[in-house]
Amino acid sequence: MNSRSLVLAALLSAAAAAWAQYPDKPVTIVVPFAAGGPTDKVARDLGEVLRKGLNNQPVIIENVGGAGGTLGAAKVAKAAPDGHTVLLHHIGMATAPALYRKLPYNVLEDFEFVGMVNEVPMTLVGRSTLPANNFAELRTWINSNKGKVNLANAGLGAASHLCGLLFQQSLAVEMTTVPYKGTGPAMTDLLGGQVDIMCDQTTNTTQQIEGGKVKAFAVTTPKRLSTPALAKLPTLDESGLKGFNVTIWHALYAPKGTPKAVTDKLNAALKGALKDAEFIKRQEALGAVVVSDNRVNGADHKKFVEAEIAKWGPAIKAAGQYAD
């Protein structure tokens, strides 16, 4: 072995030894939405158990909201590829390519896919002072107030925006959409009666429904949910919007170029977290289903995202809603 080969071998050995110590400082999970929203809730619950597989290093949640989640995602895409800054994002990873003409990153090329976390149903909810008490009455009220109904969402590309978009298309009624910088602020105004309705994830609505702070009209899944607080809610499909089906998934990503030894450690920590009884219990209480199939593997999750991009792209383009 010549001297150059010896130097290279030494460098590789040193690098391997360094990555074997990963993580040696706190790990930051960037949430591309405001604090208090559904993705933020998932991240905080996940962070508590994820640290067990990461040398018990602290897991810090950093909220970088704005532009439908693209600002936070862009920050992680440009972060040092050392595994200490990762991204927890939802279905927006698959819809952003169609929504944004100038997306500051390439979803499939600028990230290492760590694995999927959960799938979350959505609920159609309204302010507590709405005159409607069930979906049939809500539909009548909407049709009687065309042009006056305010539909809140967490910003272009957010889960609530996508669900609201399909809801309007299904009803063939245009509403006044009111975008916010995150689901938390949108829910605050819904609770305060400043907006009328919103389609949002169960992770953000279940507690509000249980507390009687909002009116719940339906769920977006093909079948009714088993969660106690939501079990009596009909599906939008059975309520007359045939074929309506929207679930929101969350997954973990690292910057492109993160060493395989690090992404393997992250994936192992994720798989451990997804088997944690307390984490599963918390997710189930919010109506979320923890992933247990092959999508928890990075490569398989990437294939899933490719399919989701192909699914959502045509629907978004047909609606003609874009952001620069």
mmCIF file of C-alpha atoms in Angstrom:
data_model
loop_
_atom_site.group_PDB
_atom_site.id
_atom_site.type_symbol
_atom_site.label_atom_id
_atom_site.label_comp_id
_atom_site.label_asym_id
_atom_site.label_seq_id
_atom_site.Cartn_x
_atom_site.Cartn_y
_atom_site.Cartn_z
ATOM 1 C CA MET A 1 0.000 0.000 0.000
ATOM 2 C CA ASN A 2 1.503 3.326 -1.062
ATOM 3 C CA SER A 3 1.651 6.421 1.115
ATOM 4 C CA ARG A 4 -1.370 8.018 -0.561
ATOM 5 C CA SER A 5 -3.469 4.936 0.116
ATOM 6 C CA LEU A 6 -2.305 4.881 3.709
ATOM 7 C CA VAL A 7 -3.301 8.522 4.203
ATOM 8 C CA LEU A 8 -6.712 7.888 2.638
ATOM 9 C CA ALA A 9 -7.266 4.818 4.792
ATOM 10 C CA ALA A 10 -6.285 6.804 7.886
ATOM 11 C CA LEU A 11 -8.690 9.594 6.984
ATOM 12 C CA LEU A 12 -11.543 7.161 6.370
ATOM 13 C CA SER A 13 -10.815 5.408 9.630
ATOM 14 C CA ALA A 14 -10.786 8.728 11.495
ATOM 15 C CA ALA A 15 -14.070 9.755 9.863
ATOM 16 C CA ALA A 16 -15.687 6.429 10.751
ATOM 17 C CA ALA A 17 -14.542 6.791 14.341
ATOM 18 C CA ALA A 18 -15.916 10.334 14.491
ATOM 19 C CA TRP A 19 -19.335 9.320 13.096
ATOM 20 C CA ALA A 20 -19.437 6.408 15.532
ATOM 21 C CA GLN A 21 -19.709 9.015 18.303
ATOM 22 C CA TYR A 22 -22.732 10.671 16.645
ATOM 23 C CA PRO A 23 -24.449 12.584 18.058
ATOM 24 C CA ASP A 24 -21.996 14.363 20.319
ATOM 25 C CA LYS A 25 -24.163 17.457 20.813
ATOM 26 C CA PRO A 26 -27.886 18.348 20.778
ATOM 27 C CA VAL A 27 -29.898 17.442 17.683
ATOM 28 C CA THR A 28 -32.257 20.069 16.281
ATOM 29 C CA ILE A 29 -35.501 19.088 14.605
ATOM 30 C CA VAL A 30 -36.634 21.915 12.358
ATOM 31 C CA VAL A 31 -40.424 22.176 12.125
ATOM 32 C CA PRO A 32 -41.338 24.326 9.092
ATOM 33 C CA PHE A 33 -44.473 25.683 10.763
ATOM 34 C CA ALA A 34 -45.364 27.830 13.756
ATOM 35 C CA ALA A 35 -45.329 26.477 17.303
ATOM 36 C CA GLY A 36 -48.602 25.013 18.532
ATOM 37 C CA GLY A 37 -49.596 23.473 15.214
ATOM 38 C CA PRO A 38 -50.077 19.747 14.479
ATOM 39 C CA THR A 39 -46.621 19.149 12.993
ATOM 40 C CA ASP A 40 -45.103 20.907 15.999
ATOM 41 C CA LYS A 41 -47.030 18.563 18.317
ATOM 42 C CA VAL A 42 -45.750 15.497 16.483
ATOM 43 C CA ALA A 43 -42.176 16.807 16.601
ATOM 44 C CA ARG A 44 -42.284 17.498 20.338
ATOM 45 C CA ASP A 45 -43.740 14.078 21.135
ATOM 46 C CA LEU A 46 -41.187 12.425 18.852
ATOM 47 C CA GLY A 47 -38.272 14.418 20.248
ATOM 48 C CA GLU A 48 -38.939 13.164 23.772
ATOM 49 C CA VAL A 49 -38.439 9.526 22.766
ATOM 50 C CA LEU A 50 -36.004 9.969 19.861
ATOM 51 C CA ARG A 51 -33.228 11.056 22.212
ATOM 52 C CA LYS A 52 -33.127 7.551 23.722
ATOM 53 C CA GLY A 53 -31.584 6.281 20.512
ATOM 54 C CA LEU A 54 -29.317 9.304 20.099
ATOM 55 C CA ASN A 55 -26.957 8.906 23.036
ATOM 56 C CA ASN A 56 -29.535 10.703 25.213
ATOM 57 C CA GLN A 57 -28.527 13.983 23.620
ATOM 58 C CA PRO A 58 -31.147 16.758 23.943
ATOM 59 C CA VAL A 59 -33.495 17.063 20.975
ATOM 60 C CA ILE A 60 -34.384 20.703 20.336
ATOM 61 C CA ILE A 61 -37.433 21.778 18.351
ATOM 62 C CA GLU A 62 -36.898 24.857 16.165
ATOM 63 C CA ASN A 63 -39.928 26.398 14.475
ATOM 64 C CA VAL A 64 -39.122 28.038 11.138
ATOM 65 C CA GLY A 65 -42.538 28.884 9.714
ATOM 66 C CA GLY A 66 -43.548 30.673 6.563
ATOM 67 C CA ALA A 67 -44.152 30.074 2.846
ATOM 68 C CA GLY A 68 -46.124 26.882 3.392
ATOM 69 C CA GLY A 69 -43.231 25.097 5.051
ATOM 70 C CA THR A 70 -40.630 25.845 2.371
ATOM 71 C CA LEU A 71 -38.530 28.197 4.508
ATOM 72 C CA GLY A 72 -37.852 25.582 7.147
ATOM 73 C CA ALA A 73 -37.227 22.866 4.569
ATOM 74 C CA ALA A 74 -34.779 25.135 2.707
ATOM 75 C CA LYS A 75 -32.905 25.793 5.942
ATOM 76 C CA VAL A 76 -32.338 22.090 6.502
ATOM 77 C CA ALA A 77 -31.395 21.507 2.859
ATOM 78 C CA LYS A 78 -28.574 24.040 3.339
ATOM 79 C CA ALA A 79 -27.554 22.867 6.821
ATOM 80 C CA ALA A 80 -24.311 21.067 7.601
ATOM 81 C CA PRO A 81 -24.778 17.385 6.633
ATOM 82 C CA ASP A 82 -23.725 16.047 10.017
ATOM 83 C CA GLY A 83 -27.055 14.813 11.378
ATOM 84 C CA HIS A 84 -27.371 17.515 14.014
ATOM 85 C CA THR A 85 -30.017 19.409 12.034
ATOM 86 C CA VAL A 86 -32.934 17.408 10.642
ATOM 87 C CA LEU A 87 -36.368 18.188 9.243
ATOM 88 C CA LEU A 88 -39.791 16.940 10.298
ATOM 89 C CA HIS A 89 -42.198 17.734 7.483
ATOM 90 C CA HIS A 90 -45.566 16.526 6.288
ATOM 91 C CA ILE A 91 -47.267 15.986 2.932
ATOM 92 C CA GLY A 92 -45.954 19.405 1.899
ATOM 93 C CA MET A 93 -42.772 17.644 0.785
ATOM 94 C CA ALA A 94 -44.842 16.077 -2.016
ATOM 95 C CA THR A 95 -47.022 19.061 -2.892
ATOM 96 C CA ALA A 96 -44.446 21.880 -2.842
ATOM 97 C CA PRO A 97 -42.979 20.961 -6.268
ATOM 98 C CA ALA A 98 -46.363 21.699 -7.873
ATOM 99 C CA LEU A 99 -47.264 24.674 -5.685
ATOM 100 C CA TYR A 100 -44.059 26.680 -6.012
ATOM 101 C CA ARG A 101 -42.574 27.797 -9.302
ATOM 102 C CA LYS A 102 -39.287 28.757 -7.624
ATOM 103 C CA LEU A 103 -38.840 26.136 -4.935
ATOM 104 C CA PRO A 104 -35.426 26.766 -3.275
ATOM 105 C CA TYR A 105 -34.616 23.051 -3.090
ATOM 106 C CA ASN A 106 -35.245 19.800 -4.923
ATOM 107 C CA VAL A 107 -37.273 17.470 -2.737
ATOM 108 C CA LEU A 108 -35.867 14.258 -4.193
ATOM 109 C CA GLU A 109 -32.253 15.410 -4.576
ATOM 110 C CA ASP A 110 -31.462 17.736 -1.653
ATOM 111 C CA PHE A 111 -32.358 15.477 1.284
ATOM 112 C CA GLU A 112 -31.499 12.131 2.766
ATOM 113 C CA PHE A 113 -34.770 10.328 3.554
ATOM 114 C CA VAL A 114 -34.684 8.965 7.108
ATOM 115 C CA GLY A 115 -38.194 7.512 7.399
ATOM 116 C CA MET A 116 -41.890 8.094 7.929
ATOM 117 C CA VAL A 117 -43.416 8.751 11.350
ATOM 118 C CA ASN A 118 -47.204 8.688 11.171
ATOM 119 C CA GLU A 119 -50.361 9.295 9.181
ATOM 120 C CA VAL A 120 -52.933 11.765 10.451
ATOM 121 C CA PRO A 121 -56.610 12.044 9.483
ATOM 122 C CA MET A 122 -58.177 15.478 9.183
ATOM 123 C CA THR A 123 -61.372 16.945 10.560
ATOM 124 C CA LEU A 124 -63.703 19.630 9.272
ATOM 125 C CA VAL A 125 -64.367 22.003 12.161
ATOM 126 C CA GLY A 126 -66.075 25.351 12.616
ATOM 127 C CA ARG A 127 -66.369 28.166 15.111
ATOM 128 C CA SER A 128 -68.573 27.378 18.079
ATOM 129 C CA THR A 129 -71.106 30.065 17.136
ATOM 130 C CA LEU A 130 -71.923 28.637 13.695
ATOM 131 C CA PRO A 131 -75.665 28.032 13.274
ATOM 132 C CA ALA A 132 -75.003 24.579 11.750
ATOM 133 C CA ASN A 133 -74.785 21.534 14.020
ATOM 134 C CA ASN A 134 -74.079 18.774 11.476
ATOM 135 C CA PHE A 135 -72.613 18.515 7.983
ATOM 136 C CA ALA A 136 -75.955 18.682 6.169
ATOM 137 C CA GLU A 137 -76.773 21.935 7.972
ATOM 138 C CA LEU A 138 -73.255 23.242 7.327
ATOM 139 C CA ARG A 139 -73.571 22.543 3.606
ATOM 140 C CA THR A 140 -76.890 24.386 3.494
ATOM 141 C CA TRP A 141 -75.392 27.316 5.409
ATOM 142 C CA ILE A 142 -72.400 27.485 3.062
ATOM 143 C CA ASN A 143 -74.646 27.468 -0.007
ATOM 144 C CA SER A 144 -76.781 30.211 1.532
ATOM 145 C CA ASN A 145 -73.741 32.376 2.239
ATOM 146 C CA LYS A 146 -71.715 32.085 -0.960
ATOM 147 C CA GLY A 147 -68.887 34.561 -1.008
ATOM 148 C CA LYS A 148 -69.208 35.240 2.721
ATOM 149 C CA VAL A 149 -67.767 32.047 4.240
ATOM 150 C CA ASN A 150 -64.224 32.387 5.622
ATOM 151 C CA LEU A 151 -62.073 29.270 5.322
ATOM 152 C CA ALA A 152 -58.885 29.396 7.389
ATOM 153 C CA ASN A 153 -55.644 27.621 6.563
ATOM 154 C CA ALA A 154 -52.049 27.587 7.772
ATOM 155 C CA GLY A 155 -50.644 29.020 4.555
ATOM 156 C CA LEU A 156 -50.186 27.981 0.948
ATOM 157 C CA GLY A 157 -49.134 24.345 0.784
ATOM 158 C CA ALA A 158 -50.057 23.582 4.386
ATOM 159 C CA ALA A 159 -52.194 20.519 5.103
ATOM 160 C CA SER A 160 -55.174 22.700 5.951
ATOM 161 C CA HIS A 161 -54.792 24.541 2.634
ATOM 162 C CA LEU A 162 -54.745 21.288 0.635
ATOM 163 C CA CYS A 163 -57.753 19.872 2.456
ATOM 164 C CA GLY A 164 -59.618 23.161 2.082
ATOM 165 C CA LEU A 165 -58.800 23.230 -1.618
ATOM 166 C CA LEU A 166 -60.305 19.781 -2.165
ATOM 167 C CA PHE A 167 -63.281 20.656 0.038
ATOM 168 C CA GLN A 168 -64.135 23.681 -2.097
ATOM 169 C CA GLN A 169 -63.706 21.671 -5.287
ATOM 170 C CA SER A 170 -65.975 18.912 -3.939
ATOM 171 C CA LEU A 171 -68.700 21.404 -3.022
ATOM 172 C CA ALA A 172 -68.146 23.427 -6.215
ATOM 173 C CA VAL A 173 -68.278 26.528 -4.015
ATOM 174 C CA GLU A 174 -65.580 29.195 -3.684
ATOM 175 C CA MET A 175 -64.941 30.532 -0.209
ATOM 176 C CA THR A 176 -62.846 33.386 1.105
ATOM 177 C CA THR A 177 -59.620 31.669 2.106
ATOM 178 C CA VAL A 178 -57.752 33.253 4.995
ATOM 179 C CA PRO A 179 -54.097 32.107 5.153
ATOM 180 C CA TYR A 180 -52.068 32.257 8.364
ATOM 181 C CA LYS A 181 -48.417 31.671 9.221
ATOM 182 C CA GLY A 182 -49.123 28.330 10.826
ATOM 183 C CA THR A 183 -52.014 26.250 12.135
ATOM 184 C CA GLY A 184 -51.671 27.618 15.672
ATOM 185 C CA PRO A 185 -52.610 31.197 14.697
ATOM 186 C CA ALA A 186 -55.378 29.897 12.424
ATOM 187 C CA MET A 187 -56.880 27.849 15.250
ATOM 188 C CA THR A 188 -56.650 30.829 17.597
ATOM 189 C CA ASP A 189 -58.790 32.913 15.251
ATOM 190 C CA LEU A 190 -61.229 30.047 14.724
ATOM 191 C CA LEU A 191 -61.654 29.778 18.495
ATOM 192 C CA GLY A 192 -62.157 33.529 18.628
ATOM 193 C CA GLY A 193 -64.800 33.448 15.900
ATOM 194 C CA GLN A 194 -62.813 35.584 13.431
ATOM 195 C CA VAL A 195 -63.072 32.829 10.778
ATOM 196 C CA ASP A 196 -65.808 30.292 10.090
ATOM 197 C CA ILE A 197 -64.379 26.888 9.241
ATOM 198 C CA MET A 198 -61.118 25.008 8.812
ATOM 199 C CA CYS A 199 -60.033 21.539 7.717
ATOM 200 C CA ASP A 200 -57.206 20.513 10.017
ATOM 201 C CA GLN A 201 -55.331 17.514 11.350
ATOM 202 C CA THR A 202 -56.704 15.576 14.313
ATOM 203 C CA THR A 203 -53.454 16.291 16.155
ATOM 204 C CA ASN A 204 -54.581 19.919 16.334
ATOM 205 C CA THR A 205 -58.358 19.573 16.619
ATOM 206 C CA THR A 206 -59.048 16.640 18.926
ATOM 207 C CA GLN A 207 -58.509 18.532 22.184
ATOM 208 C CA GLN A 208 -60.541 21.488 20.907
ATOM 209 C CA ILE A 209 -63.375 19.130 19.927
ATOM 210 C CA GLU A 210 -63.251 17.343 23.294
ATOM 211 C CA GLY A 211 -63.408 20.690 25.075
ATOM 212 C CA GLY A 212 -66.399 21.834 23.025
ATOM 213 C CA LYS A 213 -64.450 24.857 21.801
ATOM 214 C CA VAL A 214 -65.178 24.147 18.123
ATOM 215 C CA LYS A 215 -67.940 22.365 16.255
ATOM 216 C CA ALA A 216 -66.867 19.192 14.462
ATOM 217 C CA PHE A 217 -68.691 18.143 11.301
ATOM 218 C CA ALA A 218 -66.807 15.273 9.657
ATOM 219 C CA VAL A 219 -63.533 13.396 9.163
ATOM 220 C CA THR A 220 -61.649 13.131 5.880
ATOM 221 C CA THR A 221 -60.909 9.387 5.913
ATOM 222 C CA PRO A 222 -62.897 6.717 3.993
ATOM 223 C CA LYS A 223 -63.892 5.085 7.294
ATOM 224 C CA ARG A 224 -64.907 6.571 10.623
ATOM 225 C CA LEU A 225 -62.215 6.901 13.274
ATOM 226 C CA SER A 226 -62.090 4.857 16.487
ATOM 227 C CA THR A 227 -60.709 7.651 18.661
ATOM 228 C CA PRO A 228 -63.300 8.254 21.432
ATOM 229 C CA ALA A 229 -63.604 11.992 20.784
ATOM 230 C CA LEU A 230 -64.075 11.477 17.033
ATOM 231 C CA ALA A 231 -65.837 8.112 16.750
ATOM 232 C CA LYS A 232 -69.296 9.652 16.241
ATOM 233 C CA LEU A 233 -68.202 11.934 13.408
ATOM 234 C CA PRO A 234 -69.317 10.870 9.912
ATOM 235 C CA THR A 235 -66.905 10.811 7.010
ATOM 236 C CA LEU A 236 -67.194 13.410 4.265
ATOM 237 C CA ASP A 237 -67.600 10.501 1.867
ATOM 238 C CA GLU A 238 -70.717 9.205 3.623
ATOM 239 C CA SER A 239 -71.939 12.787 4.015
ATOM 240 C CA GLY A 240 -72.209 13.151 0.248
ATOM 241 C CA LEU A 241 -68.710 14.106 -0.919
ATOM 242 C CA LYS A 242 -68.018 10.754 -2.560
ATOM 243 C CA GLY A 243 -64.387 9.701 -2.740
ATOM 244 C CA PHE A 244 -63.144 12.427 -0.387
ATOM 245 C CA ASN A 245 -60.004 11.046 1.253
ATOM 246 C CA VAL A 246 -57.182 13.110 2.740
ATOM 247 C CA THR A 247 -54.641 11.957 5.315
ATOM 248 C CA ILE A 248 -51.489 13.829 6.248
ATOM 249 C CA TRP A 249 -48.224 12.022 6.858
ATOM 250 C CA HIS A 250 -45.086 13.170 8.662
ATOM 251 C CA ALA A 251 -41.517 12.058 8.045
ATOM 252 C CA LEU A 252 -37.922 12.785 9.004
ATOM 253 C CA TYR A 253 -35.195 14.072 6.646
ATOM 254 C CA ALA A 254 -31.512 15.040 6.842
ATOM 255 C CA PRO A 255 -29.478 17.292 4.526
ATOM 256 C CA LYS A 256 -28.113 15.657 1.375
ATOM 257 C CA GLY A 257 -24.638 14.273 1.946
ATOM 258 C CA THR A 258 -25.220 13.234 5.542
ATOM 259 C CA PRO A 259 -23.042 10.120 6.047
ATOM 260 C CA LYS A 260 -24.843 6.779 5.876
ATOM 261 C CA ALA A 261 -23.553 5.902 9.349
ATOM 262 C CA VAL A 262 -25.438 8.941 10.652
ATOM 263 C CA THR A 263 -28.680 8.366 8.720
ATOM 264 C CA ASP A 264 -28.582 4.736 9.830
ATOM 265 C CA LYS A 265 -28.304 5.908 13.457
ATOM 266 C CA LEU A 266 -31.178 8.350 12.919
ATOM 267 C CA ASN A 267 -33.290 5.633 11.309
ATOM 268 C CA ALA A 268 -32.583 3.210 14.143
ATOM 269 C CA ALA A 269 -33.522 5.885 16.694
ATOM 270 C CA LEU A 270 -36.714 6.609 14.728
ATOM 271 C CA LYS A 271 -37.707 2.936 14.625
ATOM 272 C CA GLY A 272 -37.136 2.714 18.359
ATOM 273 C CA ALA A 273 -39.261 5.795 18.969
ATOM 274 C CA LEU A 274 -42.101 4.419 16.858
ATOM 275 C CA LYS A 275 -42.252 1.351 19.102
ATOM 276 C CA ASP A 276 -42.356 3.423 22.300
ATOM 277 C CA ALA A 277 -45.638 2.677 24.068
ATOM 278 C CA GLU A 278 -46.075 6.218 25.390
ATOM 279 C CA PHE A 279 -45.447 7.776 21.973
ATOM 280 C CA ILE A 280 -47.943 5.402 20.342
ATOM 281 C CA LYS A 281 -50.486 6.185 23.059
ATOM 282 C CA ARG A 282 -50.102 9.946 22.578
ATOM 283 C CA GLN A 283 -50.457 9.664 18.816
ATOM 284 C CA GLU A 284 -53.503 7.414 19.028
ATOM 285 C CA ALA A 285 -55.149 9.835 21.457
ATOM 286 C CA LEU A 286 -54.879 12.475 18.747
ATOM 287 C CA GLY A 287 -56.225 10.210 16.009
ATOM 288 C CA ALA A 288 -52.818 9.623 14.402
ATOM 289 C CA VAL A 289 -51.575 6.209 13.266
ATOM 290 C CA VAL A 290 -47.893 5.432 13.880
ATOM 291 C CA VAL A 291 -46.255 3.915 10.794
ATOM 292 C CA SER A 292 -45.216 0.288 11.124
ATOM 293 C CA ASP A 293 -44.709 -0.712 7.476
ATOM 294 C CA ASN A 294 -41.684 -0.438 5.193
ATOM 295 C CA ARG A 295 -42.132 3.331 4.749
ATOM 296 C CA VAL A 296 -40.217 3.767 8.010
ATOM 297 C CA ASN A 297 -37.156 2.895 5.906
ATOM 298 C CA GLY A 298 -35.557 5.804 4.091
ATOM 299 C CA ALA A 299 -35.456 4.248 0.606
ATOM 300 C CA ASP A 300 -39.060 3.052 0.778
ATOM 301 C CA HIS A 301 -40.269 6.387 2.091
ATOM 302 C CA LYS A 302 -38.569 8.106 -0.849
ATOM 303 C CA LYS A 303 -40.486 5.858 -3.272
ATOM 304 C CA PHE A 304 -43.684 6.780 -1.438
ATOM 305 C CA VAL A 305 -42.933 10.508 -1.777
ATOM 306 C CA GLU A 306 -42.254 10.065 -5.503
ATOM 307 C CA ALA A 307 -45.723 8.504 -5.847
ATOM 308 C CA GLU A 308 -47.302 11.304 -3.783
ATOM 309 C CA ILE A 309 -45.686 13.951 -6.010
ATOM 310 C CA ALA A 310 -47.200 12.218 -9.032
ATOM 311 C CA LYS A 311 -50.595 12.063 -7.288
ATOM 312 C CA TRP A 312 -50.883 15.649 -6.036
ATOM 313 C CA GLY A 313 -49.179 17.496 -8.894
ATOM 314 C CA PRO A 314 -52.025 17.246 -11.430
ATOM 315 C CA ALA A 315 -54.699 18.120 -8.828
ATOM 316 C CA ILE A 316 -52.863 21.264 -7.704
ATOM 317 C CA LYS A 317 -52.125 22.397 -11.242
ATOM 318 C CA ALA A 318 -55.773 21.884 -12.202
ATOM 319 C CA ALA A 319 -56.771 24.224 -9.356
ATOM 320 C CA GLY A 320 -54.361 26.847 -10.709
ATOM 321 C CA GLN A 321 -53.029 27.853 -7.297
ATOM 322 C CA TYR A 322 -49.330 28.672 -7.308
ATOM 323 C CA ALA A 323 -46.874 30.686 -5.279
ATOM 324 C CA ASP A 324 -43.829 32.481 -6.593
#
